[in-house]
Coordinates of N, CA and C in Angstrom, one line a residue:
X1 N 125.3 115.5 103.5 CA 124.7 115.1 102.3 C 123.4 114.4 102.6
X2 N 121.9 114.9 102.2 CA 120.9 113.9 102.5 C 121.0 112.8 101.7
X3 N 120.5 111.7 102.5 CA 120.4 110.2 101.7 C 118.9 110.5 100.5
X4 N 119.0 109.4 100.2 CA 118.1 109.0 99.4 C 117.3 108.1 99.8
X5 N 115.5 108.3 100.1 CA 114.9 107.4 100.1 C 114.3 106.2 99.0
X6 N 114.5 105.2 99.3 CA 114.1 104.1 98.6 C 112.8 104.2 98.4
X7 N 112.1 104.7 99.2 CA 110.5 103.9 98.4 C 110.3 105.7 98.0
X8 N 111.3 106.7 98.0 CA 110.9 108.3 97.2 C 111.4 108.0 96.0
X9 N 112.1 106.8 95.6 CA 113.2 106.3 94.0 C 111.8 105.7 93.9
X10 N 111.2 104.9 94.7 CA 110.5 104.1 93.9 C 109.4 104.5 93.1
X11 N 108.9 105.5 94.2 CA 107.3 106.4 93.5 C 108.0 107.0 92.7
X12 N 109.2 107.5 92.3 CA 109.8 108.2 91.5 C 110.0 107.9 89.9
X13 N 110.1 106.4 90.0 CA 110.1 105.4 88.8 C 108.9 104.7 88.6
X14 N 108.2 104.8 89.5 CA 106.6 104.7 89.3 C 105.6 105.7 88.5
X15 N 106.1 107.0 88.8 CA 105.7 108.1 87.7 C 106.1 108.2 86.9
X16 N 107.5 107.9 86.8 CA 108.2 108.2 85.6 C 107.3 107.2 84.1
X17 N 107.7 106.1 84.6 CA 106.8 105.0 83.6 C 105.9 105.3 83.5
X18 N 104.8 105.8 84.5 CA 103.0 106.2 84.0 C 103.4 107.1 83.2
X19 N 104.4 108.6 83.6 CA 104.2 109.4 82.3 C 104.6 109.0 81.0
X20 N 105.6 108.2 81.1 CA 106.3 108.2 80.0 C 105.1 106.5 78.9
X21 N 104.4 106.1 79.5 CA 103.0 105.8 79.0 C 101.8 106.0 78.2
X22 N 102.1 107.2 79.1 CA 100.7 108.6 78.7 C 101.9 109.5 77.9
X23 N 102.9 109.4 77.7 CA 103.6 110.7 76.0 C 104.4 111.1 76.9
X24 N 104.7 111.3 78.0 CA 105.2 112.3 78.0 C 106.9 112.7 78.1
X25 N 107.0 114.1 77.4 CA 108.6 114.1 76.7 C 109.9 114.1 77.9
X26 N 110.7 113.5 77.6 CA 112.1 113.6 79.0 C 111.9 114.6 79.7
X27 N 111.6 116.2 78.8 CA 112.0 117.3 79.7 C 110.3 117.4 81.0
X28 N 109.2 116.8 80.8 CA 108.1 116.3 81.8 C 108.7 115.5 82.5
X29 N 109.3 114.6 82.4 CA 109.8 114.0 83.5 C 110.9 114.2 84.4
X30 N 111.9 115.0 84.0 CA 112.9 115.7 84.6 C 112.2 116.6 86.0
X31 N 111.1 117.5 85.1 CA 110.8 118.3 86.2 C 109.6 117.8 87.1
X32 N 109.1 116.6 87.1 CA 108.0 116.3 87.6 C 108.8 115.0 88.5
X33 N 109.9 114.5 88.2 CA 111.2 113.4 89.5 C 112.0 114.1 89.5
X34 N 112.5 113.1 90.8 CA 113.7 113.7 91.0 C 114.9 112.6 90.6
X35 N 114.5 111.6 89.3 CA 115.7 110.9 89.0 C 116.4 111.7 88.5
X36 N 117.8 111.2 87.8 CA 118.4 111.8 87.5 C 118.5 111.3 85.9
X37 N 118.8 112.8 85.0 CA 118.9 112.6 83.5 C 119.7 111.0 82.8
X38 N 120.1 110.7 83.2 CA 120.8 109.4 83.0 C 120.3 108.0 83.0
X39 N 119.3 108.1 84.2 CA 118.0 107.2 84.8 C 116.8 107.7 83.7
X40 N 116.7 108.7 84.0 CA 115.0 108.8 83.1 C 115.5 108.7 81.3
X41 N 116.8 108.7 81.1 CA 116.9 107.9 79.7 C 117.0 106.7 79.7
X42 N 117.7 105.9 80.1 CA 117.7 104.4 80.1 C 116.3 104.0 81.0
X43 N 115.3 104.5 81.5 CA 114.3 104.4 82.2 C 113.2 104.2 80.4
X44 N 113.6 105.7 80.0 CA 112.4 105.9 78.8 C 112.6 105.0 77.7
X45 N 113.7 104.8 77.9 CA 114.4 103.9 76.3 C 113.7 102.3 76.9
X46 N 114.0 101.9 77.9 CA 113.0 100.5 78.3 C 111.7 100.5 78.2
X47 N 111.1 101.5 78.9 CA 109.5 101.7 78.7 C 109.1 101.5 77.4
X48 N 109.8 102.5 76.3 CA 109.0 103.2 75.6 C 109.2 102.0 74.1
X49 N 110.5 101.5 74.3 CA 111.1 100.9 73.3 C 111.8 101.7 72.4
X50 N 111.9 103.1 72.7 CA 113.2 104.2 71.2 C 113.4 105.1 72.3
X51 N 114.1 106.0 71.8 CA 114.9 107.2 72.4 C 113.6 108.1 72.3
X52 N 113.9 109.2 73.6 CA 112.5 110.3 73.5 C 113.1 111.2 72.6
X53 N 112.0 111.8 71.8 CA 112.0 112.8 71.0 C 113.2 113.7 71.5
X54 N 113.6 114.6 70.3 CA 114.2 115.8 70.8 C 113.5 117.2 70.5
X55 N 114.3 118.0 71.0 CA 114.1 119.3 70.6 C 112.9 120.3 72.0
X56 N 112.6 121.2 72.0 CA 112.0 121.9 73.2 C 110.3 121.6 73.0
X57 N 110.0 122.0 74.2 CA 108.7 122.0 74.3 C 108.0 122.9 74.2
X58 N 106.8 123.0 73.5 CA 105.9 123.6 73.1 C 105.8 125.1 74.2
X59 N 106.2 126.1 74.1 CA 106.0 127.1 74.8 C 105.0 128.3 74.7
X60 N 104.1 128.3 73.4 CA 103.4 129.6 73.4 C 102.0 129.2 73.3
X61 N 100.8 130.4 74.1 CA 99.2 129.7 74.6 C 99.0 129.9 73.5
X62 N 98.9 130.3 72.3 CA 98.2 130.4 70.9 C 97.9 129.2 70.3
X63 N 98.7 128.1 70.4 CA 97.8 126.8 70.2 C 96.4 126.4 70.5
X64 N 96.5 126.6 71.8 CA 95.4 126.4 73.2 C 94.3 127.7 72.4
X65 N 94.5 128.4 71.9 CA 93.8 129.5 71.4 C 92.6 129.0 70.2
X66 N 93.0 128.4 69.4 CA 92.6 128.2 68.2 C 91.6 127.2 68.0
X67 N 90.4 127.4 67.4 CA 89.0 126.2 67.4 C 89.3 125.3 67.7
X68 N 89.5 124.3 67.1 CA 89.5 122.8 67.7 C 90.5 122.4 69.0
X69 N 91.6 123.3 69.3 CA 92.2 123.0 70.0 C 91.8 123.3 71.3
X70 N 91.1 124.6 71.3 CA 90.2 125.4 72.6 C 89.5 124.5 72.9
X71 N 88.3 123.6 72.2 CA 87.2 123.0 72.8 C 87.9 121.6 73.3
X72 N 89.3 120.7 73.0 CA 90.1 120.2 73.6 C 90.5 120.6 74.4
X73 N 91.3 121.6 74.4 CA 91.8 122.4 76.5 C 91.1 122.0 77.3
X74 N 89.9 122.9 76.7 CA 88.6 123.1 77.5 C 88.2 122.0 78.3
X75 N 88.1 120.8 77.5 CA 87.8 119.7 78.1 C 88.6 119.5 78.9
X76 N 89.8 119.2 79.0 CA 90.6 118.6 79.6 C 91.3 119.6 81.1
X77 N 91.2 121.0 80.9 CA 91.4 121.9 82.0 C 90.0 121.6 82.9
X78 N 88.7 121.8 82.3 CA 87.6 121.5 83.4 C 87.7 120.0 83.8
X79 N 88.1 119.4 83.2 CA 88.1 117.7 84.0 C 89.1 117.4 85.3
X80 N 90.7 118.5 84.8 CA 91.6 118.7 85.7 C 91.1 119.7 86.8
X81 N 90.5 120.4 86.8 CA 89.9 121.6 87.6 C 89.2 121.0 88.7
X82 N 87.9 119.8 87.8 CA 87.2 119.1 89.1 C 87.7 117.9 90.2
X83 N 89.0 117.0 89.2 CA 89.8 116.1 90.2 C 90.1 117.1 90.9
X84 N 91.0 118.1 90.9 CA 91.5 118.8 91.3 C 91.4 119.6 93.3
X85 N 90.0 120.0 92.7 CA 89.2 120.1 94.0 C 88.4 119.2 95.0
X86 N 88.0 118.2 93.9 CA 87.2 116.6 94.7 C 88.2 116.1 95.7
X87 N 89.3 116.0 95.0 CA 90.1 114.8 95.9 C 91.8 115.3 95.8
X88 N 92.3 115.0 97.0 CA 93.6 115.6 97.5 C 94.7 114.8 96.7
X89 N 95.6 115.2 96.1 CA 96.5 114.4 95.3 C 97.6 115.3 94.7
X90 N 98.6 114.5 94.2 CA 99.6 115.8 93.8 C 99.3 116.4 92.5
X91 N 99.9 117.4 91.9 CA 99.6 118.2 90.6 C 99.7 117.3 89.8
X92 N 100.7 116.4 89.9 CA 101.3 115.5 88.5 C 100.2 114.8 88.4
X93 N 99.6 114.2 89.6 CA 98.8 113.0 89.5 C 97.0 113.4 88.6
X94 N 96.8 114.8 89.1 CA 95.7 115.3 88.5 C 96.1 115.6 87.2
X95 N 97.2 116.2 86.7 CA 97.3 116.2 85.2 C 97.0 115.1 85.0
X96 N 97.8 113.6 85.2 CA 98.0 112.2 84.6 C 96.5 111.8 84.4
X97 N 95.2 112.0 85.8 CA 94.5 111.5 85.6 C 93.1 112.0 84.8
X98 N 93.3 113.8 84.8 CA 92.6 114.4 84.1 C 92.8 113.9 82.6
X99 N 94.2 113.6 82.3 CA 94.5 113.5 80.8 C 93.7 112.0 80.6
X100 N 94.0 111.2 80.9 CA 93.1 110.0 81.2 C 92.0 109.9 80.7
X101 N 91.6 110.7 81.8 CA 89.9 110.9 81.4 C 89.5 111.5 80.1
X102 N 90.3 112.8 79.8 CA 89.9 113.5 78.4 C 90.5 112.2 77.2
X103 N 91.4 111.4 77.5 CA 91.9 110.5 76.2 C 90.7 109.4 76.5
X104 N 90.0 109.7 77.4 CA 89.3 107.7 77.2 C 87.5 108.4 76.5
X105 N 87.4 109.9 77.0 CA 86.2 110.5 76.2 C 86.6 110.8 74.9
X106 N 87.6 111.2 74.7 CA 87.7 111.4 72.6 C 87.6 109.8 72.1
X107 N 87.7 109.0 73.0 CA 88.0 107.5 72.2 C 86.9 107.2 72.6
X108 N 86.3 107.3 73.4 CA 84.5 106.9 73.5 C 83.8 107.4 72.5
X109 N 83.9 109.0 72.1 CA 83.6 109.8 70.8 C 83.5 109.5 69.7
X110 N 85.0 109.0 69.7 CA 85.2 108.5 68.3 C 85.5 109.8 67.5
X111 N 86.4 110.9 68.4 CA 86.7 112.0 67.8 C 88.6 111.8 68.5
X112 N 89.4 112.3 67.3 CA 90.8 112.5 67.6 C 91.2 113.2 68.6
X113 N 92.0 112.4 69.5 CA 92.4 113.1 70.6 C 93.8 114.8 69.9
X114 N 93.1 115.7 70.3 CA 94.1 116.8 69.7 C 95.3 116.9 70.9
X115 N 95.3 117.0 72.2 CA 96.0 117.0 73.0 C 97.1 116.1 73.6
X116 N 98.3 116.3 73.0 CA 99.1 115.5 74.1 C 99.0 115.2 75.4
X117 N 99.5 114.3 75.8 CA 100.0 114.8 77.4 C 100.9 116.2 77.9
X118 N 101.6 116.4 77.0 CA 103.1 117.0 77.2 C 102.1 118.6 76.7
X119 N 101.3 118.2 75.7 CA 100.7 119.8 75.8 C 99.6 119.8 77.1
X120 N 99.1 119.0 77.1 CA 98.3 118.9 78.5 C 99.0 119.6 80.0
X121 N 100.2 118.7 79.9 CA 101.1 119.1 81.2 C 101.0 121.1 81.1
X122 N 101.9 121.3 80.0 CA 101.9 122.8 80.0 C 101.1 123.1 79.8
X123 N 99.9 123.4 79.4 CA 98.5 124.0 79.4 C 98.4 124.2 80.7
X124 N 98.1 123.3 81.9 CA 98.3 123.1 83.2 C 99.0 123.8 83.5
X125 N 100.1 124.2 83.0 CA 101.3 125.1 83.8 C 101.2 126.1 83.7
X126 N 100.4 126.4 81.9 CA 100.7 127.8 81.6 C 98.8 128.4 82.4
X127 N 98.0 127.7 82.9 CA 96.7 128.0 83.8 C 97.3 128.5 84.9
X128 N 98.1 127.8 86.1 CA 98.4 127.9 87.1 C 99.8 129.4 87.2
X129 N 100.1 129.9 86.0 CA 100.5 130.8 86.1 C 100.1 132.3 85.4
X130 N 98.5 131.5 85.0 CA 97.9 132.9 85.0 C 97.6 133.4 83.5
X131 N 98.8 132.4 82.8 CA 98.8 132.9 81.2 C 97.7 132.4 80.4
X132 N 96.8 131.7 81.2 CA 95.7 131.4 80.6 C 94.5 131.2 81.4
X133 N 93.4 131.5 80.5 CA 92.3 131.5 82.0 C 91.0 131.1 81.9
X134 N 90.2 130.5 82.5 CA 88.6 130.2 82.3 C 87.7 130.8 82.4
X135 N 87.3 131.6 80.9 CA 85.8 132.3 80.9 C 84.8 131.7 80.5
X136 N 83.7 132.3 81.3 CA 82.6 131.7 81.2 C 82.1 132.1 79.8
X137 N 81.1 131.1 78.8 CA 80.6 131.4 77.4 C 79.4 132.2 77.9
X138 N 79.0 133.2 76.8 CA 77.6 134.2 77.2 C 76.6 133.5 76.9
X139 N 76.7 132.5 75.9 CA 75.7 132.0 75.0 C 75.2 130.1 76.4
X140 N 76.0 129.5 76.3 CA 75.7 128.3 76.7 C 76.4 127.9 78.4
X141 N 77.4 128.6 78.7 CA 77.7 128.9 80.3 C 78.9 127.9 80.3
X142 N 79.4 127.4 79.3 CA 80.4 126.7 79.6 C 81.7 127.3 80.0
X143 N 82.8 126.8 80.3 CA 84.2 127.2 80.8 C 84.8 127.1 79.9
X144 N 85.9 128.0 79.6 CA 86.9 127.5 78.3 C 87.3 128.9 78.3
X145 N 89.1 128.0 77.8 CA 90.2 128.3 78.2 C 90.3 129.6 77.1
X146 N 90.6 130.7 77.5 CA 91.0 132.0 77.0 C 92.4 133.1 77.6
X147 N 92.3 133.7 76.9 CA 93.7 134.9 77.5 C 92.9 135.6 78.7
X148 N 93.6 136.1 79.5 CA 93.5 136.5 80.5 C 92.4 138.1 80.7
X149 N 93.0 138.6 79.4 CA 91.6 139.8 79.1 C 90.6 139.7 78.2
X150 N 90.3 138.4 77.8 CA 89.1 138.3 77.1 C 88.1 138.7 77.9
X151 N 87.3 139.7 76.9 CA 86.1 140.1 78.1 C 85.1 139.3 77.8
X152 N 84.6 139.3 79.1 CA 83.8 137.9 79.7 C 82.5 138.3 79.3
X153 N 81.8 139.4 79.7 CA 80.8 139.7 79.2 C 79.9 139.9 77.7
X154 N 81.1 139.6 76.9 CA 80.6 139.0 75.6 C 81.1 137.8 74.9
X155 N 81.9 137.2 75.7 CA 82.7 136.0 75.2 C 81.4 135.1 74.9
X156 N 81.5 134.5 73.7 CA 81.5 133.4 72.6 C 82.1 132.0 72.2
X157 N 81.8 131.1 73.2 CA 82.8 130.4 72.7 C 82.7 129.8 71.3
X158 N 83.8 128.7 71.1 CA 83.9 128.3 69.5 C 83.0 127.5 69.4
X159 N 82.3 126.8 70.2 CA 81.0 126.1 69.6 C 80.2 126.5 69.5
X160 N 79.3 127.5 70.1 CA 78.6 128.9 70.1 C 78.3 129.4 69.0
X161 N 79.8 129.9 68.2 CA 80.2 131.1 67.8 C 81.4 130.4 66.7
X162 N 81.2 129.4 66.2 CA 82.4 128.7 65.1 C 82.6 129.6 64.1
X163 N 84.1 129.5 64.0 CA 84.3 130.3 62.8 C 83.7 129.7 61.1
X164 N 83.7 130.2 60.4 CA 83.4 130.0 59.1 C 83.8 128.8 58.4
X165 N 84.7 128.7 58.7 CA 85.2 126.9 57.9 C 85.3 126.0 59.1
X166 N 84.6 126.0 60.5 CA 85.1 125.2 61.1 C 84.4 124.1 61.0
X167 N 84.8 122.8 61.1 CA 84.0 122.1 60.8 C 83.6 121.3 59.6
X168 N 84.3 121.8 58.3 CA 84.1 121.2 57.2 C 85.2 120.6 57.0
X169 N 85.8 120.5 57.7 CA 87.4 119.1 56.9 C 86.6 118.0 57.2
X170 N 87.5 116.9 55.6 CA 87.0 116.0 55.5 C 87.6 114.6 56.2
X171 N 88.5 115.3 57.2 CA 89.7 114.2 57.7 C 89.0 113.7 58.9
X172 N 89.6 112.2 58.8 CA 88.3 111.1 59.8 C 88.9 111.7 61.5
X173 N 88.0 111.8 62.1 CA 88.1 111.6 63.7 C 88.4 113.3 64.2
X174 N 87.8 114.1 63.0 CA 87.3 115.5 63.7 C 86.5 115.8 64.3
X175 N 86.5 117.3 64.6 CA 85.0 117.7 65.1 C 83.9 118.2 63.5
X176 N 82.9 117.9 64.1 CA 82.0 118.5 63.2 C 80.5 119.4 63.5
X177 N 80.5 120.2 62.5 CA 79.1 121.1 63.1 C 78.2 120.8 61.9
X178 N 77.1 120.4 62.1 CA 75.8 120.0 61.3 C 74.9 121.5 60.9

């Protein structure tokens, strides 16, 4: 039977609390430690002060698809893309600190953060397995997150190319087009 390292519990419960900080739901932290389900509840319930949500996590990229949410990915997959390559660190840690950075620019904005962590985490998951991917816009050259056969050669993105109502809600801490 392998032992268990004490300072691998500790960085273990050291992520756990940063995620569980930054949102994110039991079943993120299950698979991102290696405590055990028993630990990361009585871990979350002290951190957080209530029991974590229930029910499954968000599984399908059509979220990630749709105007306001795209130019949110967007952000947050290129900001994770460039930690990513700058500097050596583990996956979890570039999600945590890409998300970071995308939650401290919508609050600099003064525009609503649309992204969880927990949708952040899987966005991240569902890039790295292909189910979603970065094409380049024809119009302005930016990155942003699309299906895998979007053709590139005339892609549009949503700021570019906004749909017809986007933009006119009157609800505080949107995006808006002038």
């Amino acid at each position: 039977m392998a032992t268990k390292s004490v300072m691998t519990e500790s960085r273990d419960i050291e992520r756990a609390v940063a995620l569980i900080q930054l949102g994110a739901r039991l079943q993120v932290l299950e698979s991102e430690t290696s405590l055990s389900y028993e630990r990361l509840l009585r871990l979350y319930k002290e951190v957080a002060g209530k029991s974590p949500s229930k029910g499954q996590l968000p599984f399908s990229t059509d979220w990630f698809l749709t105007w306001q949410p795209n130019i949110h990915a967007s952000l947050y997959v290129n900001m994770h893309r460039y930690l990513s390559k700058a500097s050596e660190m583990d996956d979890i840690d570039a999600v945590m600190k890409g998300y970071r950075l995308y939650a401290e620019q919508m609050q600099a904005s003064g525009v609503e953060p649309l992204l969880t962590f927990t949708r952040a985490w899987r966005l991240t998951r569902f890039m790295d397995a292909g189910m979603l991917v970065q094409t380049k816009c024809s119009c302005c050259g930016g990155l942003f997150v699309t299906e895998p056969y979007e053709n590139a050669r005339h892609f549009e993105c949503g700021l570019c190319n906004p749909p017809a109502r986007a933009g006119k809600g009157k609800g505080p801490g949107g995006l808006r087009l002038h």
